[in-house]
Short mmCIF file of C-alpha atoms in Angstrom, two decimals:
data_model
loop_
_atom_site.label_atom_id
_atom_site.label_comp_id
_atom_site.label_asym_id
_atom_site.label_seq_id
_atom_site.Cartn_x
_atom_site.Cartn_y
_atom_site.Cartn_z
CA LEU A 104 -46.86 9.62 -192.12
CA GLU A 105 -49.11 10.07 -189.31
CA GLU A 106 -49.68 13.20 -190.47
CA LYS A 107 -50.94 12.56 -193.40
CA GLY A 108 -53.25 9.61 -192.41
CA GLY A 109 -51.12 7.12 -192.58
CA ARG A 110 -50.07 3.95 -190.22
CA PHE A 111 -46.74 2.87 -188.82
CA VAL A 112 -46.42 -0.48 -187.36
CA GLU A 113 -42.82 -1.33 -185.91
CA GLY A 114 -41.56 -4.32 -184.52
CA LYS A 115 -37.66 -6.17 -184.26
CA PHE A 116 -36.01 -9.43 -184.62
CA VAL A 117 -33.43 -10.58 -181.82
CA ASN A 118 -31.26 -13.70 -181.71
CA PHE A 119 -31.85 -14.45 -178.73
CA HIS A 120 -35.65 -13.44 -178.00
CA GLN A 121 -39.04 -15.41 -179.34
CA PRO A 122 -39.28 -14.81 -183.01
CA ASP A 123 -43.35 -15.80 -182.84
CA VAL A 124 -43.78 -13.45 -181.06
CA VAL A 125 -42.47 -10.99 -182.92
CA LEU A 126 -45.18 -9.57 -185.20
CA THR A 127 -48.13 -9.83 -182.33
CA ALA A 128 -46.03 -7.85 -180.14
CA ALA A 129 -45.37 -5.03 -182.42
CA LEU A 130 -48.94 -5.02 -183.88
CA ASP A 131 -50.18 -5.05 -179.71
CA THR A 132 -47.98 -1.89 -180.13
CA PHE A 133 -49.94 -0.48 -182.53
CA PHE A 134 -53.85 -0.43 -181.60
CA GLY A 135 -52.22 0.20 -177.31
CA ILE A 136 -51.60 3.63 -179.38
CA LEU A 137 -54.73 3.48 -181.22
CA PHE A 138 -56.43 2.92 -178.03
CA ASP A 139 -55.47 5.75 -176.82
CA LYS A 140 -55.76 7.96 -178.98
CA SER A 141 -59.61 6.20 -179.21
CA ARG A 142 -61.08 9.51 -177.76
CA ASP A 143 -59.99 11.53 -179.95
CA ASN A 144 -61.52 10.43 -182.84
CA PRO A 145 -64.26 7.87 -182.00
CA LYS A 146 -66.00 8.38 -185.51
CA GLN A 147 -62.78 7.06 -187.20
CA MET A 148 -62.37 4.00 -184.99
CA MET A 149 -65.87 3.00 -185.12
CA LEU A 150 -65.20 2.35 -188.89
CA LEU A 151 -62.01 1.11 -188.23
CA ARG A 152 -63.56 -2.09 -185.52
CA TRP A 153 -66.00 -2.50 -188.45
CA ARG A 154 -63.54 -3.19 -191.03
CA ILE A 155 -61.74 -5.49 -188.20
CA HIS A 156 -64.79 -7.12 -187.62
CA ASP A 157 -65.99 -7.42 -191.07
CA ALA A 158 -62.22 -9.15 -192.13
CA ILE A 159 -61.73 -11.53 -189.04
CA GLY A 160 -65.58 -12.70 -188.33
CA SER A 161 -66.15 -13.22 -184.80
CA GLY A 162 -64.53 -16.54 -184.07
CA SER A 163 -61.62 -14.77 -183.98
CA ASP A 164 -60.96 -15.41 -179.78
CA ALA A 165 -57.76 -16.76 -181.01
CA LEU A 166 -56.29 -13.68 -182.90
CA LEU A 167 -58.00 -11.33 -180.25
CA ASN A 168 -55.70 -13.36 -177.21
CA ILE A 169 -52.54 -13.04 -178.39
CA ILE A 170 -53.08 -9.16 -178.61
CA PRO A 171 -54.95 -7.52 -175.76
CA ASN A 172 -55.41 -4.45 -177.27
CA LEU A 173 -57.03 -5.60 -180.54
CA GLN A 174 -59.35 -6.62 -178.01
CA LYS A 175 -59.65 -3.19 -175.96
CA LEU A 176 -60.30 -1.57 -178.90
CA MET A 177 -63.50 -4.53 -180.37
CA THR A 178 -65.01 -4.55 -177.39
CA MET A 179 -64.54 -0.47 -176.70
CA GLY A 180 -68.04 0.84 -175.45
CA ASP A 181 -69.57 -2.95 -175.35
CA GLU A 182 -70.49 -2.52 -170.94
CA HIS A 183 -73.60 -5.36 -171.76
CA ASN A 184 -70.88 -8.24 -173.59
CA PRO A 185 -67.61 -7.40 -171.97
CA SER A 186 -66.28 -10.06 -172.13
CA SER A 187 -67.77 -11.30 -175.86
CA HIS A 188 -64.26 -11.90 -176.76
CA SER A 189 -63.29 -13.96 -173.41
CA THR A 190 -61.54 -17.32 -174.18
CA ARG A 191 -64.25 -19.12 -173.86
CA GLY A 192 -64.11 -19.81 -177.73
CA TYR A 193 -60.18 -20.73 -178.19
CA ASN A 194 -60.77 -24.34 -178.61
CA THR A 195 -56.56 -25.42 -177.16
CA SER A 196 -57.35 -29.06 -178.04
CA LYS A 197 -56.65 -28.28 -181.51
CA ARG A 198 -53.97 -29.21 -183.37
CA ARG A 199 -51.02 -27.36 -183.80
CA GLY A 200 -51.27 -27.27 -187.35
CA ASP A 201 -55.22 -26.31 -187.52
CA ILE A 202 -53.85 -23.67 -185.45
CA GLY A 203 -51.16 -22.37 -187.22
CA ILE A 204 -52.25 -22.03 -190.31
CA ARG A 205 -55.82 -20.29 -188.54
CA MET A 206 -53.53 -17.45 -187.10
CA LYS A 207 -51.68 -16.87 -190.45
CA TYR A 208 -54.36 -16.40 -192.38
CA LEU A 209 -56.33 -13.70 -189.50
CA LEU A 210 -53.36 -11.77 -189.74
CA VAL A 211 -53.31 -11.36 -192.86
CA LYS A 212 -56.62 -10.40 -193.09
CA LEU A 213 -55.82 -8.28 -190.01
CA ILE A 214 -53.16 -6.00 -191.67
CA GLY A 215 -55.72 -6.19 -194.95
CA ALA A 216 -58.33 -4.25 -193.26
CA LEU A 217 -55.40 -1.72 -191.23
CA SER A 218 -54.93 -1.28 -195.64
CA HIS A 219 -56.77 2.02 -196.51
CA ARG A 220 -56.45 4.43 -198.99
CA SER A 221 -57.19 6.76 -196.45
CA HIS A 222 -54.92 5.45 -194.23
CA PRO A 223 -52.56 3.44 -195.87
CA LEU A 224 -49.90 1.36 -193.85
CA VAL A 225 -46.27 0.87 -193.69
CA LEU A 226 -44.92 -2.39 -191.90
CA PHE A 227 -41.07 -2.31 -191.17
CA LEU A 228 -39.39 -5.63 -189.46
CA ASP A 229 -35.83 -5.35 -188.10
CA ASP A 230 -33.46 -8.49 -188.57
CA LEU A 231 -35.33 -10.52 -190.10
CA GLN A 232 -32.49 -12.84 -190.82
CA TRP A 233 -33.44 -13.91 -187.18
CA ALA A 234 -37.54 -14.07 -187.55
CA ASP A 235 -39.65 -17.77 -187.91
CA ALA A 236 -41.51 -19.91 -190.44
CA MET A 237 -44.82 -18.42 -189.65
CA THR A 238 -43.45 -14.80 -189.70
CA LEU A 239 -42.02 -15.23 -193.09
CA ASP A 240 -45.01 -17.38 -194.15
CA VAL A 241 -47.74 -14.17 -193.56
CA ILE A 242 -45.44 -12.11 -194.71
CA ARG A 243 -45.36 -13.99 -197.87
CA MET A 244 -48.93 -13.99 -197.98
CA ILE A 245 -49.92 -10.67 -197.49
CA MET A 246 -47.37 -9.14 -200.45
CA THR A 247 -49.57 -11.62 -202.69
CA ASP A 248 -52.74 -10.86 -201.49
CA PRO A 249 -54.36 -9.26 -204.77
CA ASP A 250 -57.06 -7.59 -202.38
CA ILE A 251 -54.49 -5.81 -199.76
CA GLU A 252 -53.57 -2.65 -201.31
CA HIS A 253 -51.89 0.68 -199.89
CA PHE A 254 -49.61 -1.24 -198.22
CA LEU A 255 -45.88 -1.49 -197.40
CA PHE A 256 -42.92 -3.41 -196.18
CA ILE A 257 -39.87 -2.65 -195.49
CA GLY A 258 -37.32 -5.54 -194.01
CA CYS A 259 -34.56 -4.92 -193.25
CA TYR A 260 -31.35 -7.74 -192.82
CA ARG A 261 -27.67 -8.44 -192.38
CA ASP A 262 -27.07 -10.09 -195.81
CA SER A 263 -23.84 -11.59 -194.40
CA GLU A 264 -26.03 -14.26 -192.47
CA VAL A 265 -28.60 -14.59 -195.29
CA GLY A 266 -27.33 -17.18 -197.22
CA LEU A 267 -29.37 -19.46 -200.26
CA ALA A 268 -30.23 -21.82 -198.40
CA HIS A 269 -31.75 -19.58 -195.42
CA PRO A 270 -35.61 -19.25 -195.67
CA LEU A 271 -35.79 -15.44 -195.70
CA THR A 272 -33.98 -16.43 -199.10
CA SER A 273 -37.21 -18.41 -199.89
CA SER A 274 -39.42 -16.71 -198.84
CA LEU A 275 -38.51 -13.54 -200.94
CA ASN A 276 -38.20 -14.92 -204.16
CA ASP A 277 -41.44 -16.71 -203.79
CA ILE A 278 -43.09 -12.89 -203.59
CA GLN A 279 -40.88 -12.36 -206.86
CA ASN A 280 -41.97 -15.60 -208.70
CA GLN A 281 -45.98 -13.91 -207.94
CA GLY A 282 -45.10 -10.88 -209.51
CA THR A 283 -44.52 -8.67 -206.33
CA ASN A 284 -41.74 -6.06 -206.69
CA VAL A 285 -39.09 -6.26 -204.36
CA ILE A 286 -36.89 -3.44 -204.30
CA THR A 287 -33.25 -4.29 -202.25
CA ILE A 288 -30.98 -1.36 -200.77
CA LYS A 289 -27.87 -2.65 -199.70
CA LEU A 290 -26.14 -0.68 -196.88
CA GLY A 291 -23.04 -1.27 -196.30
CA GLN A 292 -20.14 -0.02 -193.79
CA ILE A 293 -18.94 3.44 -194.14
CA GLU A 294 -15.76 4.09 -196.62
CA LYS A 295 -12.68 5.50 -195.20
CA GLU A 296 -13.70 8.92 -196.53
CA CYS A 297 -16.54 9.30 -194.38
CA VAL A 298 -14.27 7.53 -191.38
CA ASN A 299 -12.40 10.10 -191.50
CA SER A 300 -15.38 12.74 -191.61
CA LEU A 301 -16.36 12.08 -187.92
CA VAL A 302 -12.68 11.78 -187.14
CA SER A 303 -11.92 15.02 -188.12
CA ASP A 304 -15.45 16.73 -186.70
CA ALA A 305 -15.02 14.47 -183.18
CA LEU A 306 -12.02 15.87 -182.43
CA CYS A 307 -12.40 19.28 -184.68
CA LEU A 308 -9.77 19.27 -186.93
CA PRO A 309 -9.07 19.77 -190.48
CA PRO A 310 -9.32 16.10 -192.62
CA SER A 311 -5.81 16.14 -193.21
CA LEU A 312 -4.75 15.88 -190.13
CA CYS A 313 -7.24 13.34 -189.17
CA VAL A 314 -6.06 10.68 -192.22
CA ARG A 315 -3.20 8.59 -190.32
CA LEU A 316 -5.74 8.13 -186.94
CA SER A 317 -8.41 7.22 -189.65
CA THR A 318 -6.99 5.05 -191.44
CA VAL A 319 -6.60 2.67 -188.85
CA VAL A 320 -9.19 3.37 -187.43
CA HIS A 321 -11.12 2.08 -190.06
CA ARG A 322 -9.13 -0.31 -190.57
CA LYS A 323 -9.42 -2.05 -187.22
CA THR A 324 -13.56 -1.26 -186.57
CA GLY A 325 -14.22 -2.12 -190.35
CA GLY A 326 -15.79 0.79 -191.28
CA ILE A 327 -18.70 0.24 -188.43
CA VAL A 328 -20.06 3.01 -187.07
CA LEU A 329 -21.11 2.35 -183.74
CA PHE A 330 -17.28 0.79 -183.15
CA VAL A 331 -15.40 3.40 -184.51
CA LEU A 332 -16.90 5.73 -181.97
CA LYS A 333 -16.45 3.27 -179.15
CA PHE A 334 -13.40 2.66 -180.35
CA LEU A 335 -12.36 5.83 -180.37
CA LYS A 336 -14.21 6.71 -176.76
CA SER A 337 -11.75 3.95 -175.72
CA LEU A 338 -8.33 5.09 -176.96
CA ASN A 339 -8.66 8.38 -174.80
CA GLU A 340 -9.91 6.32 -171.79
CA GLU A 341 -6.11 4.15 -172.68
CA GLY A 342 -4.61 7.65 -172.52
CA LEU A 343 -3.85 7.16 -176.22
CA LEU A 344 -5.72 9.79 -177.47
CA TRP A 345 -6.20 13.26 -175.29
CA PHE A 346 -6.40 16.98 -175.54
CA SER A 347 -3.49 18.96 -175.02
CA MET A 348 -3.34 22.11 -173.06
CA SER A 349 -0.48 23.47 -174.19
CA SER A 350 -0.64 22.80 -177.77
CA ARG A 351 -5.04 22.79 -177.49
CA ARG A 352 -5.62 20.35 -179.89
CA TRP A 353 -6.49 16.85 -179.88
CA GLU A 354 -3.69 14.53 -180.11
CA PHE A 355 -2.49 10.67 -180.61
CA ASP A 356 0.00 7.76 -180.41
CA LEU A 357 -0.32 6.41 -183.33
CA ASN A 358 2.24 4.47 -183.03
CA ARG A 359 0.85 1.98 -180.12
CA ILE A 360 -2.58 2.69 -181.31
CA LYS A 361 -1.50 0.51 -184.38
CA VAL A 362 -0.57 -2.23 -182.42
CA ARG A 363 -3.03 -2.34 -179.74
CA GLU A 364 -4.80 -5.24 -179.19
CA ILE A 365 -8.98 -4.83 -180.60
CA SER A 366 -11.45 -7.36 -181.03
CA ASP A 367 -13.05 -8.62 -184.79
CA ASP A 368 -16.89 -9.15 -182.70
CA VAL A 369 -18.29 -6.57 -181.32
CA VAL A 370 -19.97 -8.37 -178.77
CA VAL A 371 -16.64 -9.43 -177.10
CA HIS A 372 -16.04 -5.60 -176.92
CA MET A 373 -18.99 -4.02 -175.66
CA THR A 374 -19.34 -7.47 -172.88
CA ASN A 375 -15.28 -6.41 -171.97
CA GLN A 376 -16.21 -2.53 -171.78
CA MET A 377 -19.70 -3.62 -169.73
CA ASN A 378 -17.47 -5.94 -167.16
CA ARG A 379 -15.71 -2.38 -166.21
CA LEU A 380 -19.02 -1.66 -164.65
CA SER A 381 -20.52 -1.74 -161.19
CA LYS A 382 -22.33 -4.80 -160.46
CA ARG A 383 -25.19 -3.35 -159.65
CA MET A 384 -25.03 -1.29 -163.43
CA GLN A 385 -24.19 -4.77 -164.67
CA ALA A 386 -27.37 -6.52 -163.25
CA LYS A 387 -29.89 -3.64 -164.40
CA LEU A 388 -28.28 -3.73 -167.55
CA LYS A 389 -28.93 -7.44 -167.81
CA CYS A 390 -32.72 -7.24 -166.65
CA CYS A 391 -33.42 -4.54 -169.86
CA ALA A 392 -31.24 -7.08 -172.44
CA CYS A 393 -34.20 -8.89 -171.06
CA LEU A 394 -36.75 -6.46 -171.96
CA GLY A 395 -35.94 -6.60 -175.77
CA PRO A 396 -35.45 -3.53 -178.01
CA CYS A 397 -37.36 -1.07 -176.65
CA PHE A 398 -38.57 -0.51 -173.49
CA ASP A 399 -39.95 2.13 -170.95
CA THR A 400 -39.60 3.22 -167.72
CA GLU A 401 -42.60 1.73 -165.73
CA ILE A 402 -41.85 -1.94 -167.30
CA LEU A 403 -38.23 -1.03 -165.91
CA ARG A 404 -39.19 -0.21 -163.01
CA LYS A 405 -41.20 -3.54 -162.20
CA ALA A 406 -38.46 -5.41 -163.53
CA ILE A 407 -35.38 -4.03 -161.03
CA ARG A 408 -35.23 -5.56 -157.93
CA GLU A 409 -34.66 -3.09 -156.07
CA THR A 410 -37.78 -0.39 -155.74
CA ASP A 411 -36.05 2.84 -154.87
CA PHE A 412 -33.04 2.58 -157.37
CA ASN A 413 -32.98 5.99 -159.27
CA ILE A 414 -33.71 5.04 -162.18
CA ASN A 415 -32.96 8.14 -163.91
CA SER A 416 -29.42 8.13 -162.81
CA PHE A 417 -29.32 5.07 -164.14
CA LEU A 418 -30.71 5.88 -167.31
CA GLU A 419 -28.75 8.95 -167.83
CA SER A 420 -25.10 7.49 -167.04
CA SER A 421 -26.50 4.27 -169.62
CA LEU A 422 -27.07 7.63 -172.42
CA GLU A 423 -23.84 8.65 -171.67
CA ASP A 424 -22.24 5.72 -172.20
CA GLY A 425 -24.00 5.33 -175.47
CA PHE A 426 -26.28 1.40 -174.51
CA PHE A 427 -29.50 3.50 -174.72
CA GLN A 428 -31.24 5.79 -177.40
CA HIS A 429 -33.99 8.04 -176.29
CA ILE A 430 -36.98 7.21 -178.39
CA VAL A 431 -39.51 9.47 -176.94
CA ASP A 432 -41.30 10.29 -173.84
CA ASP A 433 -40.23 7.86 -171.23
CA ARG A 434 -39.19 4.85 -174.06
CA TYR A 435 -35.93 4.35 -174.70
CA LYS A 436 -34.13 1.74 -177.24
CA TRP A 437 -30.51 -0.30 -177.25
CA ALA A 438 -28.44 1.59 -179.44
CA HIS A 439 -27.86 -1.05 -181.44
CA ASP A 440 -29.20 -5.47 -180.63
CA GLN A 441 -25.03 -5.99 -180.71
CA VAL A 442 -25.08 -3.98 -177.66
CA GLN A 443 -28.38 -5.77 -176.27
CA GLN A 444 -26.25 -8.87 -176.68
CA ALA A 445 -23.45 -7.81 -175.24
CA ALA A 446 -25.48 -7.08 -171.79
CA TYR A 447 -27.07 -9.74 -172.22
CA GLU A 448 -24.11 -12.34 -172.11
CA LEU A 449 -23.73 -10.84 -168.92
CA ILE A 450 -25.71 -13.23 -168.15
CA PRO A 451 -23.84 -16.72 -167.44
CA PHE A 452 -25.27 -19.48 -169.77
CA ALA A 453 -26.57 -21.73 -167.03
CA SER A 454 -28.63 -19.11 -164.69
CA ARG A 455 -30.17 -17.66 -168.06
CA GLU A 456 -33.67 -20.09 -167.96
CA SER A 457 -33.90 -18.77 -163.50
CA PHE A 458 -33.08 -15.09 -164.91
CA HIS A 459 -36.15 -15.29 -166.86
CA LEU A 460 -38.76 -16.38 -164.90
CA LEU A 461 -37.43 -14.44 -161.67
CA LEU A 462 -38.06 -10.90 -163.84
CA GLY A 463 -41.11 -12.67 -165.87
CA SER A 464 -42.61 -13.70 -161.90
CA ARG A 465 -41.56 -10.55 -161.15
CA ILE A 466 -43.52 -8.21 -163.27
CA LEU A 467 -46.32 -10.66 -163.59
CA VAL A 468 -46.88 -10.44 -159.37
CA ARG A 469 -46.02 -6.58 -159.61
CA ALA A 470 -48.48 -5.17 -162.09
CA SER A 471 -51.82 -4.77 -161.07
CA PRO A 472 -55.29 -6.23 -163.37
CA THR A 473 -55.24 -2.95 -165.53
CA GLU A 474 -50.98 -3.62 -166.50
CA LEU A 475 -51.62 -6.53 -167.70
CA GLY A 476 -52.65 -5.68 -170.91
CA LYS A 477 -49.42 -3.49 -171.86
CA LEU A 478 -46.43 -5.42 -169.81
CA VAL A 479 -47.74 -9.53 -171.32
CA TYR A 480 -45.63 -9.60 -173.90
CA PHE A 481 -42.37 -9.24 -171.53
CA ILE A 482 -44.42 -11.57 -168.63
CA VAL A 483 -44.33 -14.74 -172.09
CA ASP A 484 -41.25 -14.05 -173.44
CA ASN A 485 -39.57 -14.42 -170.07
CA MET A 486 -41.73 -17.49 -168.22
CA ASN A 487 -42.21 -19.21 -171.45
CA ARG A 488 -37.93 -19.04 -171.88
CA GLY A 489 -37.73 -20.19 -168.06
CA SER A 490 -40.72 -22.75 -167.92
CA ARG A 491 -38.10 -25.55 -168.56
CA LEU A 492 -36.96 -25.35 -164.79
CA LEU A 493 -40.42 -25.66 -163.67
CA GLU A 494 -41.44 -28.76 -165.79
CA SER A 495 -38.12 -30.39 -164.77
CA SER A 496 -38.48 -30.34 -161.30
CA ASP A 497 -41.28 -30.48 -158.42
CA GLN A 498 -40.84 -26.71 -158.36
CA LYS A 499 -43.64 -26.36 -160.56
CA ASN A 500 -46.28 -29.08 -158.37
CA ARG A 501 -44.89 -26.61 -155.44
CA ILE A 502 -45.81 -23.09 -157.13
CA GLY A 503 -48.33 -23.95 -159.31
CA SER A 504 -50.87 -25.31 -156.78
CA ILE A 505 -51.19 -21.89 -155.14
CA GLU A 506 -54.06 -19.93 -155.91
CA SER A 507 -56.05 -17.36 -155.51
CA PRO A 508 -59.42 -15.92 -154.95
CA SER A 509 -58.96 -12.94 -156.54
CA TRP A 510 -57.53 -13.38 -159.50
CA GLY A 511 -59.74 -16.59 -160.67
CA LYS A 512 -60.14 -16.79 -163.52
CA SER A 513 -57.50 -14.20 -165.14
CA ASP A 514 -54.68 -16.11 -165.85
CA ILE A 515 -52.04 -15.58 -168.19
CA VAL A 516 -51.65 -17.73 -171.83
CA LEU A 517 -47.80 -18.01 -171.73
CA GLY A 518 -47.20 -19.60 -175.33
CA VAL A 519 -48.21 -17.54 -178.21
CA SER A 520 -50.87 -19.62 -180.23
CA LEU A 521 -48.82 -22.31 -179.87
CA GLY A 522 -47.80 -24.63 -177.07
CA ILE A 523 -50.36 -22.99 -174.51
CA LYS A 524 -49.53 -22.98 -170.53
CA ILE A 525 -51.04 -21.64 -168.08
CA PHE A 526 -50.14 -20.28 -165.39
CA THR A 527 -52.46 -18.07 -162.60
CA LYS A 528 -51.02 -14.87 -160.95
CA ARG A 529 -50.82 -15.79 -157.47
CA SER A 530 -49.67 -18.81 -158.48
CA PHE A 531 -46.16 -17.22 -158.93
CA SER A 532 -46.52 -14.62 -156.34
CA SER A 533 -43.93 -16.87 -154.60
CA CYS A 534 -41.71 -17.00 -157.52
CA ASP A 535 -39.34 -14.59 -156.50
CA ARG A 536 -39.10 -16.21 -153.79
CA PHE A 537 -39.54 -19.61 -154.52
CA MET A 538 -37.32 -19.49 -157.24
CA GLY A 539 -34.03 -17.03 -156.15
CA ASP A 540 -33.39 -19.52 -152.64
CA SER A 541 -34.12 -23.10 -155.27
CA LEU A 542 -32.71 -22.15 -158.44
CA HIS A 543 -30.43 -18.82 -158.39
CA PRO A 544 -28.45 -18.82 -155.47
CA ASN A 545 -27.43 -15.73 -156.51
CA SER A 546 -30.58 -13.96 -157.27
CA SER A 547 -30.23 -11.02 -154.63
CA ALA A 548 -27.80 -9.30 -157.98
CA LEU A 549 -30.72 -9.88 -160.16
#
């Protein structure tokens, strides 16, 4: 798509992450890539800047504040007025409803500006069953806007979790009722024959010799590919599936496999597997689970408490265990959202807020001013989910009272478009130590 001039924006909802930042985070990543490539084609970037400016207008500070890389792109080369899109024009005293309506309008106009005949745009959002009402409304507005052309939206969701009363169902019906063509493609679990082919390829055996085993595997895993692979691996680890040196082929104990207990929940199964890992390995997986579905080595180094840990060894081990998948260069993603959820389940429920606050403060303290634009969503997401601990005790006053002459006005805005909370970077410079001592006595494992 990109080779032919197209543009691709992708995002993913996660059931334990804030859904209202997914679309803006996806756009921020997209504009970050565009900004890095801006030097290759300055004329093209200038035309895009004019289209965006004409679409969202000059009073767009609210949008620029929540998409830092868009602000970088729009102010690129503006040496005479580098702060022309600062937060000064954003009136935080407006009612939440007014802010939400204007934000949806600006996002629709921004998508329209990105969609062009010479550069068609594809927006892909995964796991829409966890999408928030505002994002669903933005999607509906985009899909029914007659002025937006050369645009394709692709959405994935689990139909087992989306009933007639689900907001997504209502949004899809509204889109269809307004004349927009919606194509539904159902992707089910793989059939017995496919599982048999998978087992045959994995064990290097003729399909006819794998039918009995693959039938049991399919019944116990429900045909979920991820679960099939993990189940086969666990059978080998438990001695129920082994390579025989005498027969020079894989063999299995079918009777014991039939009676082997297995959880119907992939998350429970993966959590049990992760519980067998070392505490240090678990601690790193828990940090990765709080970074979202995708992350890179740079953010991982800032998130992990240990500054001298071998990141390559950790990633190689996680790849081998099937927890991560390598995307490109130094970027990785979870093999499946249920694998990420399994790692998140390792964090005790009572400690999750303090875990997030510690993680967010650690990334903020370690980030340089030039890195904040890239890391702001990781900081915002984690600190917001731990901010209740500051609001419910005197710790907020103790931390917030620390001022920084070096940062001054360079505040991090916590809370995207709605419910804005402001804390300075220096305010959290001691948060890692303070919160670790006061709220999370076992924080040494983080």
